[in-house]
Tab-separated table of C-alpha atoms in Angstrom:
chain	number	residue	atom	x	y	z
E	278	UNK	CA	-48.650	-4.068	1.382
E	279	UNK	CA	-48.638	-2.359	-2.011
E	280	UNK	CA	-45.436	-0.928	-3.392
E	281	UNK	CA	-44.954	1.635	-6.133
E	282	UNK	CA	-41.492	2.697	-7.151
E	283	UNK	CA	-39.766	4.844	-9.696
E	284	UNK	CA	-36.152	5.586	-10.517
E	285	UNK	CA	-34.635	8.384	-12.547
E	286	UNK	CA	-31.103	9.421	-13.410
E	287	UNK	CA	-29.816	12.634	-14.916
E	288	UNK	CA	-26.370	13.710	-16.056
E	289	UNK	CA	-26.753	17.104	-14.364
E	290	UNK	CA	-25.754	20.511	-15.689
E	291	UNK	CA	-21.981	20.270	-15.640
E	292	UNK	CA	-20.779	16.776	-16.436
E	293	UNK	CA	-20.862	15.193	-19.843
E	294	UNK	CA	-21.219	11.576	-18.773
E	295	UNK	CA	-23.390	9.849	-16.215
E	296	UNK	CA	-21.492	7.528	-13.889
E	297	UNK	CA	-24.523	6.619	-11.775
E	298	UNK	CA	-26.433	3.372	-12.200
E	299	UNK	CA	-29.619	2.138	-10.626
E	300	UNK	CA	-32.012	-0.771	-10.899
E	301	UNK	CA	-35.437	-1.578	-9.562
E	302	UNK	CA	-36.290	-5.277	-9.554
E	303	UNK	CA	-40.008	-5.297	-8.904
E	304	UNK	CA	-40.274	-9.080	-8.723
E	305	UNK	CA	-37.864	-9.134	-5.794
E	306	UNK	CA	-38.628	-5.731	-4.295
E	307	UNK	CA	-34.965	-5.005	-4.732
E	308	UNK	CA	-33.680	-1.451	-5.137
E	309	UNK	CA	-30.071	-0.735	-6.048
E	310	UNK	CA	-28.277	2.553	-6.610
E	311	UNK	CA	-24.587	3.062	-7.313
E	312	UNK	CA	-22.406	6.096	-8.061
E	313	UNK	CA	-19.269	5.249	-10.007
E	314	UNK	CA	-15.902	6.953	-9.893
E	315	UNK	CA	-12.657	6.816	-11.839
E	316	UNK	CA	-11.804	8.757	-14.968
E	317	UNK	CA	-12.851	8.199	-18.582
E	318	UNK	CA	-15.822	5.857	-18.768
E	319	UNK	CA	-14.702	3.619	-15.930
E	320	UNK	CA	-16.999	5.033	-13.288
E	321	UNK	CA	-19.924	3.869	-15.384
E	322	UNK	CA	-18.378	0.429	-15.724
E	323	UNK	CA	-17.932	0.113	-11.970
E	324	UNK	CA	-21.411	1.277	-11.005
E	325	UNK	CA	-23.092	-0.845	-13.693
E	326	UNK	CA	-21.126	-3.842	-12.506
E	327	UNK	CA	-22.113	-3.239	-8.882
E	328	UNK	CA	-25.800	-3.102	-9.776
E	329	UNK	CA	-25.591	-6.151	-12.008
E	330	UNK	CA	-23.720	-8.408	-9.609
E	331	UNK	CA	-26.009	-7.571	-6.691
E	332	UNK	CA	-29.091	-8.188	-8.792
E	333	UNK	CA	-27.767	-11.571	-9.932
E	334	UNK	CA	-26.752	-12.738	-6.489
E	335	UNK	CA	-30.080	-11.761	-4.951
E	336	UNK	CA	-31.930	-13.426	-7.791
E	337	UNK	CA	-30.080	-16.725	-7.572
E	338	UNK	CA	-32.207	-19.444	-6.071
E	339	UNK	CA	-29.751	-20.801	-3.582
E	340	UNK	CA	-29.785	-19.249	-0.168
E	341	UNK	CA	-26.016	-18.864	-0.144
E	342	UNK	CA	-24.486	-19.177	-3.562
E	343	UNK	CA	-20.839	-20.170	-3.443
E	344	UNK	CA	-18.385	-18.991	-0.870
E	345	UNK	CA	-20.270	-15.809	-0.403
E	346	UNK	CA	-20.701	-15.216	3.270
E	347	UNK	CA	-17.341	-13.651	3.900
E	348	UNK	CA	-18.438	-12.156	7.132
E	349	UNK	CA	-18.992	-13.596	10.523
E	350	UNK	CA	-21.985	-11.350	10.806
E	351	UNK	CA	-23.792	-11.437	14.103
E	352	UNK	CA	-26.776	-13.750	14.213
E	353	UNK	CA	-28.897	-10.733	14.951
E	354	UNK	CA	-29.223	-9.921	11.266
E	355	UNK	CA	-31.586	-11.970	9.143
E	356	UNK	CA	-30.498	-14.374	6.415
E	357	UNK	CA	-31.935	-11.994	3.856
E	358	UNK	CA	-29.743	-9.145	5.080
E	359	UNK	CA	-26.739	-11.456	5.136
E	360	UNK	CA	-27.439	-12.416	1.557
E	361	UNK	CA	-27.671	-8.814	0.473
E	362	UNK	CA	-24.437	-8.127	2.290
E	363	UNK	CA	-22.665	-10.985	0.543
E	364	UNK	CA	-24.015	-9.740	-2.794
E	365	UNK	CA	-22.349	-6.400	-2.099
E	366	UNK	CA	-19.142	-8.176	-1.071
E	367	UNK	CA	-19.147	-10.041	-4.387
E	368	UNK	CA	-19.741	-6.857	-6.339
E	369	UNK	CA	-16.790	-5.303	-4.549
E	370	UNK	CA	-14.527	-8.211	-5.383
E	371	UNK	CA	-15.522	-8.306	-9.027
E	372	UNK	CA	-14.929	-4.594	-9.512
E	373	UNK	CA	-11.603	-4.919	-7.745
E	374	UNK	CA	-10.587	-7.835	-9.963
E	375	UNK	CA	-11.649	-6.072	-13.142
E	376	UNK	CA	-9.627	-3.026	-12.128
E	377	UNK	CA	-6.594	-5.213	-11.476
E	378	UNK	CA	-6.875	-6.971	-14.837
E	379	UNK	CA	-7.276	-3.845	-16.934
E	380	UNK	CA	-4.622	-1.292	-16.110
E	381	UNK	CA	-6.650	1.512	-17.689
E	382	UNK	CA	-9.456	0.793	-15.228
E	383	UNK	CA	-7.189	1.133	-12.198
E	384	UNK	CA	-8.769	3.223	-9.526
E	385	UNK	CA	-12.319	2.692	-10.628
E	386	UNK	CA	-14.819	2.253	-7.855
E	387	UNK	CA	-18.402	2.785	-6.864
E	388	UNK	CA	-20.663	3.541	-3.958
E	389	UNK	CA	-23.583	1.261	-3.247
E	390	UNK	CA	-26.910	1.588	-1.517
E	391	UNK	CA	-29.044	-1.520	-1.844
E	392	UNK	CA	-32.417	-2.236	-0.250
E	393	UNK	CA	-34.344	-5.449	-0.284
E	394	UNK	CA	-37.851	-5.809	1.089
E	395	UNK	CA	-39.370	-9.101	2.194
E	396	UNK	CA	-42.833	-8.803	3.683
E	397	UNK	CA	-42.378	-5.731	5.829
E	398	UNK	CA	-38.697	-6.190	6.573
E	399	UNK	CA	-36.344	-3.911	4.714
E	400	UNK	CA	-32.709	-5.025	4.508
E	401	UNK	CA	-30.175	-2.305	3.844
E	402	UNK	CA	-26.572	-2.670	2.684
E	403	UNK	CA	-24.426	0.362	2.114
E	404	UNK	CA	-20.916	1.546	1.254
E	405	UNK	CA	-19.941	5.093	0.292
E	406	UNK	CA	-21.855	8.345	0.236
E	407	UNK	CA	-25.044	7.557	-1.672
E	408	UNK	CA	-27.807	7.831	0.880
E	409	UNK	CA	-31.084	6.245	1.851
E	410	UNK	CA	-33.837	8.206	3.561
E	411	UNK	CA	-37.142	7.201	5.070
E	412	UNK	CA	-39.984	9.681	5.150
E	413	UNK	CA	-42.334	8.650	7.938
E	414	UNK	CA	-44.909	10.725	9.770
E	415	UNK	CA	-43.568	13.756	7.950
E	416	UNK	CA	-40.052	13.261	9.296
E	417	UNK	CA	-37.167	12.603	6.919
E	418	UNK	CA	-34.749	10.162	8.539
E	419	UNK	CA	-31.410	9.140	7.162
E	420	UNK	CA	-30.943	5.367	7.132
E	421	UNK	CA	-27.276	5.362	6.091
E	422	UNK	CA	-24.096	7.025	7.333
E	423	UNK	CA	-21.809	8.474	4.683
E	424	UNK	CA	-18.408	6.848	4.510
E	425	UNK	CA	-16.740	10.111	3.696
E	426	UNK	CA	-13.909	11.934	5.395
E	427	UNK	CA	-16.093	14.899	6.327
E	428	UNK	CA	-18.865	12.695	7.766
E	429	UNK	CA	-16.280	10.896	9.875
E	430	UNK	CA	-15.006	14.236	11.113
E	431	UNK	CA	-18.556	15.238	12.045
E	432	UNK	CA	-19.056	11.954	13.906
E	433	UNK	CA	-15.896	12.579	15.880
E	434	UNK	CA	-17.060	16.060	16.696
E	435	UNK	CA	-14.149	17.698	14.887
E	436	UNK	CA	-16.262	19.771	12.521
E	437	UNK	CA	-19.911	20.792	12.398
E	438	UNK	CA	-22.358	19.577	9.734
E	439	UNK	CA	-22.281	23.123	8.323
E	440	UNK	CA	-18.507	23.015	7.964
E	441	UNK	CA	-18.843	19.614	6.308
E	442	UNK	CA	-21.201	21.049	3.713
E	443	UNK	CA	-18.714	23.773	2.842
E	444	UNK	CA	-15.660	21.532	2.877
E	445	UNK	CA	-13.723	20.983	-0.316
E	446	UNK	CA	-13.005	17.463	0.910
E	447	UNK	CA	-16.585	16.293	0.469
E	448	UNK	CA	-15.665	13.943	-2.352
E	449	UNK	CA	-13.124	12.022	-0.319
E	450	UNK	CA	-14.528	8.609	0.546
E	451	UNK	CA	-13.159	6.348	3.233
E	452	UNK	CA	-14.829	3.286	1.745
E	453	UNK	CA	-15.985	2.324	-1.726
E	454	UNK	CA	-16.489	-0.789	-3.794
E	455	UNK	CA	-13.488	-1.818	-5.884
E	456	UNK	CA	-10.704	-0.182	-3.888
E	457	UNK	CA	-9.665	-3.287	-1.978
E	458	UNK	CA	-10.434	-7.012	-2.279
E	459	UNK	CA	-12.527	-6.738	0.864
E	460	UNK	CA	-14.689	-3.924	2.080
E	461	UNK	CA	-16.535	-3.221	5.289
E	462	UNK	CA	-20.257	-3.125	4.524
E	463	UNK	CA	-22.843	-1.416	6.710
E	464	UNK	CA	-26.097	-3.288	7.126
E	465	UNK	CA	-29.307	-2.375	8.838
E	466	UNK	CA	-32.896	-3.549	9.026
E	467	UNK	CA	-36.016	-1.441	9.253
E	468	UNK	CA	-39.626	-2.499	9.472
E	469	UNK	CA	-41.700	-0.758	6.845
E	470	UNK	CA	-45.198	0.440	7.692
E	471	UNK	CA	-47.894	1.709	5.330
E	472	UNK	CA	-47.447	5.276	4.091
E	473	UNK	CA	-43.662	5.099	4.406
E	474	UNK	CA	-41.700	6.629	1.553
E	475	UNK	CA	-38.189	5.448	0.832
E	476	UNK	CA	-35.600	7.458	-1.086
E	477	UNK	CA	-32.272	6.247	-2.441
E	478	UNK	CA	-30.110	8.947	-3.961
E	479	UNK	CA	-26.615	9.741	-5.169
E	480	UNK	CA	-24.625	12.627	-3.695
E	481	UNK	CA	-25.587	14.695	-6.734
E	482	UNK	CA	-28.934	15.174	-4.993
E	483	UNK	CA	-27.861	15.592	-1.380
E	484	UNK	CA	-25.180	18.173	-2.188
E	485	UNK	CA	-27.545	20.304	-4.215
E	486	UNK	CA	-30.839	19.956	-2.364
E	487	UNK	CA	-31.369	20.459	1.371
E	488	UNK	CA	-33.205	17.896	3.474
E	489	UNK	CA	-36.243	20.110	4.082
E	490	UNK	CA	-36.511	20.538	0.294
E	491	UNK	CA	-36.258	16.778	-0.193
E	492	UNK	CA	-38.920	16.128	2.447
E	493	UNK	CA	-41.119	18.783	0.853
E	494	UNK	CA	-40.833	17.265	-2.617
E	495	UNK	CA	-41.614	13.773	-1.343
E	496	UNK	CA	-44.682	15.021	0.509
E	497	UNK	CA	-45.921	17.225	-2.300
E	498	UNK	CA	-45.694	14.562	-5.000
E	499	UNK	CA	-47.589	11.433	-4.017
E	500	UNK	CA	-46.723	9.634	-7.243
E	501	UNK	CA	-43.140	8.295	-7.058
E	502	UNK	CA	-42.321	9.108	-10.681
E	503	UNK	CA	-43.389	12.729	-10.192
E	504	UNK	CA	-41.451	12.940	-6.937
E	505	UNK	CA	-38.344	11.606	-8.710
E	506	UNK	CA	-38.727	14.173	-11.492
E	507	UNK	CA	-39.183	16.955	-8.982
E	508	UNK	CA	-36.082	16.004	-7.009
E	509	UNK	CA	-33.937	15.912	-10.154
E	510	UNK	CA	-35.331	19.245	-11.291
E	511	UNK	CA	-34.457	20.735	-7.873
E	512	UNK	CA	-30.869	19.441	-8.074
E	513	UNK	CA	-30.449	20.952	-11.534
E	514	UNK	CA	-32.015	24.256	-10.521
E	515	UNK	CA	-29.530	24.499	-7.656
E	516	UNK	CA	-26.537	23.953	-9.947
E	517	UNK	CA	-26.573	20.304	-10.957
E	518	UNK	CA	-22.791	19.959	-10.624
E	519	UNK	CA	-22.898	16.168	-10.473
E	520	UNK	CA	-24.948	13.290	-11.856
E	521	UNK	CA	-28.222	12.959	-9.983
E	522	UNK	CA	-29.975	9.656	-9.437
E	523	UNK	CA	-32.985	8.917	-7.269
E	524	UNK	CA	-35.211	5.942	-6.514
E	525	UNK	CA	-38.489	6.722	-4.775
E	526	UNK	CA	-40.518	3.883	-3.252
E	527	UNK	CA	-43.923	4.321	-1.716
E	528	UNK	CA	-45.659	1.771	0.518
E	529	UNK	CA	-49.412	1.703	0.901
E	530	UNK	CA	-52.064	-0.345	2.656
E	531	UNK	CA	-53.722	-3.047	0.583
E	532	UNK	CA	-57.042	-1.471	1.529
E	533	UNK	CA	-56.246	1.603	-0.484
E	534	UNK	CA	-56.501	-0.089	-3.877
E	535	UNK	CA	-58.434	2.427	-5.894
E	536	UNK	CA	-56.087	5.242	-5.112
E	537	UNK	CA	-53.252	2.883	-5.667
E	538	UNK	CA	-54.056	1.815	-9.197
E	539	UNK	CA	-54.401	5.457	-10.088
E	540	UNK	CA	-50.921	6.042	-8.784
E	541	UNK	CA	-49.519	3.061	-10.670
E	542	UNK	CA	-50.825	4.399	-13.939
E	543	UNK	CA	-49.133	7.665	-13.149
E	544	UNK	CA	-45.734	6.092	-12.628
E	545	UNK	CA	-44.463	5.774	-16.158
E	546	UNK	CA	-40.683	5.836	-15.998
E	547	UNK	CA	-39.197	2.592	-14.787
E	548	UNK	CA	-35.779	1.106	-15.225
N	229	UNK	CA	16.073	23.328	13.507
N	230	UNK	CA	15.445	19.612	13.505
N	231	UNK	CA	18.407	17.391	12.720
N	232	UNK	CA	19.096	13.814	11.724
N	233	UNK	CA	22.106	11.891	13.033
N	234	UNK	CA	23.290	8.809	11.186
N	235	UNK	CA	24.619	6.306	13.705
N	236	UNK	CA	26.413	3.007	13.443
N	237	UNK	CA	26.061	1.218	16.740
N	238	UNK	CA	26.867	4.057	19.131
N	239	UNK	CA	29.115	6.026	16.814
N	240	UNK	CA	27.969	9.162	15.071
N	241	UNK	CA	28.663	8.904	11.329
N	242	UNK	CA	27.096	12.081	9.973
N	243	UNK	CA	24.693	14.777	11.030
N	244	UNK	CA	22.452	16.891	8.803
N	245	UNK	CA	19.793	19.550	9.448
N	246	UNK	CA	16.362	19.188	7.870
N	247	UNK	CA	15.148	22.206	6.016
N	248	UNK	CA	12.815	22.705	3.126
N	249	UNK	CA	14.608	20.076	1.050
N	250	UNK	CA	14.081	16.352	1.749
N	251	UNK	CA	16.977	14.458	3.298
N	252	UNK	CA	17.784	11.270	1.405
N	253	UNK	CA	19.236	8.088	2.862
N	254	UNK	CA	20.842	5.338	0.735
N	255	UNK	CA	23.903	3.458	-0.418
N	256	UNK	CA	24.676	5.765	-3.328
N	257	UNK	CA	27.252	8.424	-2.329
N	258	UNK	CA	25.083	11.286	-3.569
N	259	UNK	CA	22.613	10.796	-0.711
N	260	UNK	CA	22.572	13.332	2.096
N	261	UNK	CA	23.146	10.449	4.482
N	262	UNK	CA	25.116	7.811	2.563
N	263	UNK	CA	25.166	4.373	4.186
N	264	UNK	CA	27.874	2.060	2.889
N	265	UNK	CA	26.210	-1.297	3.407
N	266	UNK	CA	24.930	-3.881	0.923
N	267	UNK	CA	21.705	-4.296	2.880
N	268	UNK	CA	20.816	-0.709	2.018
N	269	UNK	CA	19.298	0.227	-1.342
N	270	UNK	CA	20.871	2.934	-3.512
N	271	UNK	CA	18.048	5.355	-2.657
N	272	UNK	CA	16.525	3.807	0.408
N	273	UNK	CA	14.384	6.405	2.165
N	274	UNK	CA	13.820	10.088	2.535
N	275	UNK	CA	12.783	12.398	5.358
N	276	UNK	CA	10.972	15.667	4.877
N	277	UNK	CA	8.531	18.108	6.378
N	278	UNK	CA	4.934	17.988	5.328
N	279	UNK	CA	2.133	20.044	6.777
N	280	UNK	CA	4.254	20.721	9.807
N	281	UNK	CA	5.080	17.099	10.460
N	282	UNK	CA	8.315	15.299	9.912
N	283	UNK	CA	7.735	12.308	7.664
N	284	UNK	CA	9.903	9.368	6.650
N	285	UNK	CA	9.102	7.585	3.407
N	286	UNK	CA	10.570	4.307	2.234
N	287	UNK	CA	11.613	4.501	-1.444
N	288	UNK	CA	10.646	0.898	-2.270
N	289	UNK	CA	13.826	-0.339	-0.652
N	290	UNK	CA	14.588	-4.045	-0.769
N	291	UNK	CA	15.076	-4.562	2.947
N	292	UNK	CA	12.735	-1.959	4.278
N	293	UNK	CA	12.805	1.057	6.522
N	294	UNK	CA	11.961	0.727	10.187
N	295	UNK	CA	10.864	3.349	12.657
N	296	UNK	CA	11.814	2.062	16.077
N	297	UNK	CA	10.672	-1.571	15.631
N	298	UNK	CA	8.018	-1.107	13.014
N	299	UNK	CA	8.507	-1.532	9.280
N	300	UNK	CA	6.972	1.449	7.546
N	301	UNK	CA	6.329	2.694	4.072
N	302	UNK	CA	5.609	6.115	5.438
N	303	UNK	CA	5.392	7.382	8.951
N	304	UNK	CA	5.292	10.559	10.959
N	305	UNK	CA	8.420	11.016	13.050
N	306	UNK	CA	8.645	12.251	16.570
N	307	UNK	CA	11.528	13.522	18.614
N	308	UNK	CA	13.730	10.639	19.739
N	309	UNK	CA	12.573	8.184	17.067
N	310	UNK	CA	15.125	6.024	15.302
N	311	UNK	CA	14.926	5.195	11.609
N	312	UNK	CA	16.614	1.870	10.919
N	313	UNK	CA	18.145	1.078	7.531
N	314	UNK	CA	20.192	-2.099	7.584
N	315	UNK	CA	22.432	-2.001	10.656
N	316	UNK	CA	22.602	1.773	10.718
N	317	UNK	CA	20.067	3.999	12.313
N	318	UNK	CA	19.193	7.644	12.044
N	319	UNK	CA	18.250	9.459	15.223
N	320	UNK	CA	15.597	12.123	14.984
N	321	UNK	CA	16.106	15.275	16.979
N	322	UNK	CA	13.134	17.591	16.598
N	323	UNK	CA	13.502	19.418	19.904
N	324	UNK	CA	14.293	22.841	18.580
N	325	UNK	CA	11.506	22.666	16.122
N	326	UNK	CA	8.073	24.105	16.706
N	327	UNK	CA	5.650	22.070	14.656
N	328	UNK	CA	3.165	24.041	12.624
N	329	UNK	CA	-0.330	23.150	13.775
N	330	UNK	CA	-2.118	21.044	11.264
N	331	UNK	CA	-5.127	23.210	10.677
N	332	UNK	CA	-3.089	26.150	9.452
N	333	UNK	CA	-1.437	23.909	6.906
N	334	UNK	CA	-4.574	22.062	5.969
N	335	UNK	CA	-5.600	23.972	2.886
N	336	UNK	CA	-2.269	23.553	1.173
N	337	UNK	CA	-1.650	20.016	2.378
N	338	UNK	CA	-4.950	18.695	1.112
N	339	UNK	CA	-4.999	17.752	-2.526
N	340	UNK	CA	-7.467	19.722	-4.575
N	341	UNK	CA	-10.402	17.468	-5.048
N	342	UNK	CA	-13.202	17.726	-7.485
N	343	UNK	CA	-13.707	14.161	-8.556
N	344	UNK	CA	-14.926	11.615	-6.077
N	345	UNK	CA	-12.026	9.524	-4.878
N	346	UNK	CA	-11.320	6.842	-2.334
N	347	UNK	CA	-8.509	7.395	0.044
N	348	UNK	CA	-5.910	4.851	-0.800
N	349	UNK	CA	-2.584	3.752	0.622
N	350	UNK	CA	-0.392	6.837	0.724
N	351	UNK	CA	-3.045	9.514	0.661
N	352	UNK	CA	-5.159	7.616	3.120
N	353	UNK	CA	-2.351	7.205	5.612
N	354	UNK	CA	-1.501	10.835	5.237
N	355	UNK	CA	-5.014	12.021	5.854
N	356	UNK	CA	-5.668	9.633	8.676
N	357	UNK	CA	-2.476	10.798	10.314
N	358	UNK	CA	-3.579	14.351	9.893
N	359	UNK	CA	-7.028	13.537	11.189
N	360	UNK	CA	-5.452	11.725	14.117
N	361	UNK	CA	-3.264	14.715	14.824
N	362	UNK	CA	-6.334	16.872	14.717
N	363	UNK	CA	-8.075	14.408	17.011
N	364	UNK	CA	-5.269	14.608	19.537
N	365	UNK	CA	-5.637	18.324	19.530
N	366	UNK	CA	-9.335	18.059	20.121
N	367	UNK	CA	-8.640	15.542	22.904
N	368	UNK	CA	-10.677	12.963	21.143
N	369	UNK	CA	-9.669	9.498	20.098
N	370	UNK	CA	-11.244	7.054	17.707
N	371	UNK	CA	-11.831	4.505	20.404
N	372	UNK	CA	-13.933	6.799	22.514
N	373	UNK	CA	-17.316	6.642	20.839
N	374	UNK	CA	-20.262	7.492	22.995
N	375	UNK	CA	-23.161	5.071	23.093
N	376	UNK	CA	-26.622	6.515	23.333
N	377	UNK	CA	-28.876	4.788	25.840
N	378	UNK	CA	-32.512	5.061	26.850
N	379	UNK	CA	-33.095	4.354	30.507
N	380	UNK	CA	-36.717	3.642	31.450
N	381	UNK	CA	-37.761	5.545	34.559
N	382	UNK	CA	-41.396	4.531	34.727
N	383	UNK	CA	-44.086	2.871	32.604
N	384	UNK	CA	-45.153	-0.570	31.466
N	385	UNK	CA	-41.958	-1.853	29.869
N	386	UNK	CA	-40.114	-5.037	30.778
N	387	UNK	CA	-36.681	-3.950	29.693
N	388	UNK	CA	-35.213	-1.090	31.656
N	389	UNK	CA	-32.456	0.012	29.332
N	390	UNK	CA	-32.026	0.213	25.554
N	391	UNK	CA	-28.804	0.847	23.685
N	392	UNK	CA	-29.451	2.778	20.507
N	393	UNK	CA	-27.256	1.002	17.988
N	394	UNK	CA	-29.465	1.156	14.899
N	395	UNK	CA	-29.885	4.071	12.570
N	396	UNK	CA	-33.579	4.042	13.324
N	397	UNK	CA	-35.025	3.139	16.708
N	398	UNK	CA	-38.780	2.682	16.802
N	399	UNK	CA	-40.814	3.191	19.975
N	400	UNK	CA	-44.207	1.481	19.716
N	401	UNK	CA	-46.234	-1.705	19.887
N	402	UNK	CA	-44.868	-3.086	16.608
N	403	UNK	CA	-43.022	-6.396	17.040
N	404	UNK	CA	-40.047	-4.797	15.303
N	405	UNK	CA	-39.934	-1.870	17.695
N	406	UNK	CA	-36.778	-1.592	19.756
N	407	UNK	CA	-38.606	0.040	22.624
N	408	UNK	CA	-41.697	-2.106	22.747
N	409	UNK	CA	-44.769	-0.644	24.363
N	410	UNK	CA	-47.482	-2.825	25.837
N	411	UNK	CA	-51.182	-2.159	26.114
N	412	UNK	CA	-54.277	-2.328	23.932
N	413	UNK	CA	-54.410	1.169	22.659
N	414	UNK	CA	-50.743	1.790	22.181
N	415	UNK	CA	-49.800	2.799	18.608
N	416	UNK	CA	-47.607	0.532	16.480
N	417	UNK	CA	-45.167	3.320	15.871
N	418	UNK	CA	-45.445	5.972	18.549
N	419	UNK	CA	-42.171	7.771	17.912
N	420	UNK	CA	-38.772	7.167	16.414
N	421	UNK	CA	-35.166	8.111	17.030
N	422	UNK	CA	-32.827	8.622	14.083
N	423	UNK	CA	-29.083	8.377	14.577
N	424	UNK	CA	-27.308	10.916	12.409
N	425	UNK	CA	-23.700	11.955	12.051
N	426	UNK	CA	-24.021	14.785	14.516
N	427	UNK	CA	-26.306	13.169	17.057
N	428	UNK	CA	-29.670	11.570	17.775
N	429	UNK	CA	-32.967	13.044	16.675
N	430	UNK	CA	-36.376	12.211	18.157
N	431	UNK	CA	-39.268	12.415	15.727
N	432	UNK	CA	-43.009	12.150	16.058
N	433	UNK	CA	-44.863	9.030	14.976
N	434	UNK	CA	-48.496	8.360	15.659
N	435	UNK	CA	-48.023	10.210	18.951
N	436	UNK	CA	-46.232	13.381	19.916
N	437	UNK	CA	-43.611	12.734	22.592
N	438	UNK	CA	-42.525	15.386	25.051
N	439	UNK	CA	-38.912	16.267	25.736
N	440	UNK	CA	-38.310	17.803	29.150
N	441	UNK	CA	-42.030	18.429	29.391
N	442	UNK	CA	-42.451	20.188	26.037
N	443	UNK	CA	-44.271	18.448	23.160
N	444	UNK	CA	-42.013	18.286	20.114
N	445	UNK	CA	-42.803	19.403	16.588
N	446	UNK	CA	-41.175	17.470	13.761
N	447	UNK	CA	-37.797	16.301	15.015
N	448	UNK	CA	-35.582	17.524	17.822
N	449	UNK	CA	-31.974	16.774	18.596
N	450	UNK	CA	-31.590	14.935	21.869
N	451	UNK	CA	-29.122	16.108	24.474
N	452	UNK	CA	-27.477	14.099	27.193
N	453	UNK	CA	-29.893	13.808	30.100
N	454	UNK	CA	-33.082	14.703	28.217
N	455	UNK	CA	-36.307	13.348	29.666
N	456	UNK	CA	-38.618	11.790	27.083
N	457	UNK	CA	-42.225	10.948	27.810
N	458	UNK	CA	-44.488	9.023	25.487
N	459	UNK	CA	-47.620	6.896	26.013
N	460	UNK	CA	-47.137	6.949	29.771
N	461	UNK	CA	-43.519	5.848	29.586
N	462	UNK	CA	-40.802	8.104	30.940
N	463	UNK	CA	-37.285	7.622	29.729
N	464	UNK	CA	-33.956	9.285	30.193
N	465	UNK	CA	-31.718	9.785	27.156
N	466	UNK	CA	-28.068	9.548	28.166
N	467	UNK	CA	-24.667	8.919	26.609
N	468	UNK	CA	-22.494	6.182	27.995
N	469	UNK	CA	-18.768	6.186	27.350
């Protein structure tokens, strides 16, 4: 399977600093996106750290580097997913430790959405409210559940999704990296098929742009870099109150090479 | 009016009403409920109303504050509870008090939030308590999550029941499919079910499934008892407690 990806981050229309971080590691087919929080410049520190630690752990040769597998994860998840999960656990611990050591960084934290593809198996690890979507057969499907107070209230049937969108509590997270020495990490596995499009995004996109708009942009722009630009432009047109970061990944049949190399040339902006 | 009664063994030491001002408990004589005992810190705990609930908060006391048998940093109090500080205890009498429902107090009780934040310690407990209170009102508890299940009614499938635990459930011939179809001409990915915060959504794949006899367009939200038909397989979508 052929893979083309593109990531883009924008400060938005209101904020002065960008606390989001992302990384695409083409050699590993690893995609990481993190939204930092905590005043001054500490949100940036936390999200950059999250991305860096996860990249390093996934890159390391050893199957399980150090005392990493903190979880007694069910055997139903693959070793690759377990490794991604332990990478996220390490990122959490390192951010937590850094925040403990430097009093001015107290309270810093980050969300994480990390995806790792091996063959056709996509491993997903996730904490916080940055989302992952899969566009398949024209349907946009959410692959992650937000760990936010409002999402939890929706799941319990206490409020409707519409009420959640209007709530002033949208920014309240129930889980994030760096808040505690240990964090509960959601994992999932999805088999990727040709023509799938994957989107990772920070809440700066999902709060500004509706899902039909997102699906429309992903379908209209076949080239991932153009799709990423379009999504960011949409978020800014609708207000751009937060940093916006997106990673768009497109999967294509090997047979489709001619079209594919054209698309690759078109995807200029990479991390 | 709710009141607090400071007791030593079975003897009443002092009684105070709780109004808008917090009631303080401690060894220092300027507390509302002074407790003359070395095991009690100078300013040991305080009790106050918040968003219609009576709350006790430990003020970093050395020996701790207990509600009934449980050591707490902060806890919501109910009628008949006892707050233990050292060998004394404070009885809570909230009978004459009509609690203000949480949702009327919500706007003021919630901190104004613009920046993303993680609920931590105090705030988290507070909000979870409030959410729990709200849950009680909605007759819903955290433990009672409904599990979506596909029950196969007819068709060439070995397994007769699938629990939808993943975010994405694929119906098709693909080896990764949860609901695995058999047969030469079956598509790899016939249809898919996406679990979202507010429910389960069936979407088209290489085939268009029908729900209760009607072919779907795009995605549709599944309701308890819906009948799904795809590639000659009929399934019932139900929620199990």
